[in-house]
């Protein structure tokens, strides 16, 4: 079920002060601190450029998995992975073609070790930390270790000054929006059940953050 932020944003009460587009100086400082924390960073101006970056970044012949990300939907990556002219092994298509619930769940767990795992993030501290959470852990489980390569795609609206602000943004922006999405998509409320603070990438070249100078995702 494809959804856009506009499908449910009007029903969510968020702290809009933590969902603003920062100026160039803030973006540059954030990039510098993310790189100092071991992340590779690519900054693009538009959603189209972000998709082109992903297309060129991921080599042919590898397995690709994505955790749910409104940003990936907004830039067109989910459709491209499922329908596009690429030479990747699309794990989501394999997983959702499995009828048996237990087998499908096992395949979802196995997909955490994909060659390339793509997803979003809920907040980026200007000081160089990434913050994310979800209910099951299927979106963030691959980030710390399991996947060989991780690509995190985010609008710059998720940049906030400090780690505490990032945690606040998770609670007061990302969660209210995700809760509305979950109710519409699945008929249940979400929760911040499993939370990740990604402070440092110690494996050189493993994790890439693609920052888009647009207000995307939540």
XYZ file of C-alpha atoms in Angstrom:
218
model
C 0.000 0.000 0.000
C 1.756 3.118 -1.205
C 1.256 6.190 0.949
C 2.471 9.752 0.862
C 2.946 11.977 3.889
C 0.090 14.163 2.664
C -2.280 11.195 3.034
C -2.212 11.402 6.824
C -0.249 14.509 7.888
C -3.376 16.580 8.502
C -4.461 14.159 11.240
C -1.177 14.287 13.167
C -0.330 16.867 15.828
C 3.399 17.520 15.424
C 5.980 19.997 16.689
C 6.539 21.918 13.463
C 9.595 23.659 14.936
C 11.431 20.322 14.617
C 10.447 19.858 10.980
C 11.975 22.889 9.291
C 14.374 23.304 6.373
C 17.769 24.383 7.764
C 20.042 26.919 6.131
C 23.142 25.961 4.146
C 25.474 26.585 7.084
C 23.606 24.080 9.236
C 23.583 21.484 6.461
C 27.322 21.913 5.927
C 28.053 21.569 9.640
C 25.884 18.460 9.828
C 27.664 16.873 6.874
C 31.028 17.593 8.470
C 29.984 15.994 11.759
C 28.366 12.971 10.092
C 31.554 12.362 8.139
C 33.580 12.701 11.335
C 31.305 9.996 12.776
C 32.254 7.614 9.963
C 29.309 8.096 7.618
C 29.714 8.804 3.922
C 27.411 11.688 2.967
C 25.947 12.748 -0.370
C 23.922 15.969 -0.579
C 21.488 16.481 -3.469
C 19.005 19.221 -4.263
C 15.944 17.251 -5.358
C 14.093 13.977 -4.982
C 14.887 13.120 -8.609
C 18.587 13.590 -7.951
C 18.320 11.355 -4.880
C 16.843 8.538 -6.965
C 19.573 8.961 -9.560
C 22.154 8.791 -6.776
C 20.754 5.486 -5.534
C 20.622 4.076 -9.044
C 24.299 4.845 -9.586
C 25.441 3.964 -6.058
C 24.141 0.382 -5.962
C 26.095 -1.993 -8.227
C 24.570 -4.624 -10.473
C 24.108 -8.153 -9.190
C 23.577 -7.376 -5.511
C 20.610 -8.126 -3.263
C 18.608 -5.060 -2.245
C 16.133 -4.675 0.614
C 14.320 -1.617 1.907
C 12.696 -0.919 5.227
C 9.513 1.104 5.134
C 10.348 4.721 4.397
C 7.987 7.457 3.313
C 11.017 9.260 1.886
C 11.924 6.302 -0.327
C 8.330 6.269 -1.565
C 8.375 10.015 -2.192
C 11.526 9.881 -4.330
C 10.179 6.925 -6.333
C 12.635 4.297 -5.120
C 10.063 1.710 -4.016
C 8.412 1.717 -7.445
C 11.786 1.611 -9.165
C 12.943 -1.369 -7.079
C 9.782 -3.302 -7.858
C 9.257 -2.288 -11.473
C 12.409 -0.571 -12.703
C 14.991 -1.601 -15.239
C 17.831 -2.612 -12.929
C 20.094 -5.605 -12.378
C 19.552 -6.009 -8.646
C 17.941 -8.885 -6.743
C 14.805 -7.298 -5.269
C 14.222 -8.989 -1.919
C 10.883 -7.244 -1.174
C 9.345 -8.755 -4.307
C 10.523 -12.192 -3.224
C 9.274 -11.752 0.330
C 5.785 -10.518 -0.505
C 5.284 -13.317 -3.029
C 5.467 -15.887 -0.190
C 2.007 -17.020 0.943
C 2.989 -18.872 4.107
C 3.208 -16.479 7.069
C 6.053 -18.291 8.841
C 8.121 -18.598 5.680
C 7.548 -14.945 4.848
C 8.624 -13.864 8.338
C 11.773 -15.995 8.055
C 12.542 -14.378 4.696
C 12.080 -10.932 6.238
C 14.625 -11.806 8.913
C 17.050 -13.131 6.318
C 16.673 -9.917 4.306
C 18.340 -7.945 7.100
C 21.638 -9.307 5.765
C 21.065 -7.919 2.259
C 24.037 -6.656 0.297
C 22.370 -3.233 0.298
C 19.708 -2.231 2.814
C 17.962 1.106 2.269
C 15.747 3.053 4.590
C 14.976 6.342 6.243
C 15.764 7.948 9.561
C 13.599 9.901 11.995
C 16.081 12.557 13.077
C 19.619 13.721 12.412
C 21.506 15.633 15.065
C 23.727 18.373 13.715
C 26.357 16.916 16.061
C 26.557 13.744 13.937
C 24.109 11.179 15.347
C 21.182 9.439 13.640
C 18.001 8.481 15.528
C 15.293 6.079 14.411
C 12.685 3.752 15.871
C 9.888 1.465 14.859
C 7.542 -1.129 16.284
C 8.978 -4.422 15.001
C 12.577 -3.460 14.314
C 12.365 -4.644 10.702
C 13.250 -1.175 9.415
C 16.233 -0.478 11.656
C 17.469 -3.998 12.414
C 19.912 -3.987 9.518
C 21.462 -0.614 10.269
C 23.885 -1.448 13.113
C 25.493 -4.591 11.681
C 23.487 -7.098 9.657
C 23.508 -5.572 6.159
C 26.756 -5.398 4.209
C 25.950 -1.859 3.068
C 23.401 0.625 4.396
C 21.993 3.636 2.560
C 19.918 6.074 4.619
C 17.899 8.645 2.684
C 16.545 11.757 4.373
C 15.189 15.190 3.756
C 17.191 17.920 5.476
C 14.064 18.816 7.462
C 15.096 16.041 9.860
C 18.235 17.907 10.928
C 17.995 19.319 14.454
C 20.674 20.922 16.662
C 21.439 18.212 19.255
C 20.951 14.552 20.070
C 18.303 15.505 22.644
C 16.474 17.466 19.956
C 16.682 14.388 17.729
C 15.086 12.260 20.438
C 12.422 14.923 20.893
C 11.791 14.936 17.145
C 11.276 11.183 17.207
C 8.585 11.605 19.861
C 6.885 14.763 18.635
C 7.176 14.597 14.838
C 7.987 11.114 13.569
C 5.835 9.113 15.958
C 2.574 11.072 15.516
C 2.915 10.815 11.738
C 3.843 7.122 11.786
C 0.957 6.408 14.138
C -1.510 7.940 11.688
C 0.083 6.020 8.818
C -0.110 2.729 10.726
C -3.765 3.248 11.596
C -4.581 3.947 7.957
C -2.411 1.165 6.532
C -2.865 -1.598 9.106
C -5.763 -0.550 11.316
C -3.560 -0.514 14.451
C -1.623 2.098 16.365
C 2.156 2.191 16.208
C 4.599 2.617 19.089
C 8.233 3.469 19.689
C 9.091 -0.084 20.665
C 12.649 -0.374 19.361
C 14.896 2.625 19.139
C 18.319 3.156 17.582
C 20.883 5.866 18.215
C 23.483 5.448 15.486
C 26.453 7.383 16.872
C 29.346 6.035 14.830
C 30.001 3.892 11.775
C 33.246 2.027 12.388
C 33.410 0.190 9.039
C 34.715 2.535 6.375
C 32.365 2.979 3.414
C 29.582 0.816 4.868
C 26.920 3.439 5.617
C 25.975 6.264 3.273
C 23.601 9.075 4.173
C 21.876 10.768 1.232
C 20.603 14.198 2.275
C 17.997 15.890 0.095
C 17.473 19.645 0.288
C 13.694 19.197 0.414
C 11.110 18.587 3.107
C 10.528 14.858 2.812
C 9.374 12.043 5.020
C 8.985 12.298 8.769
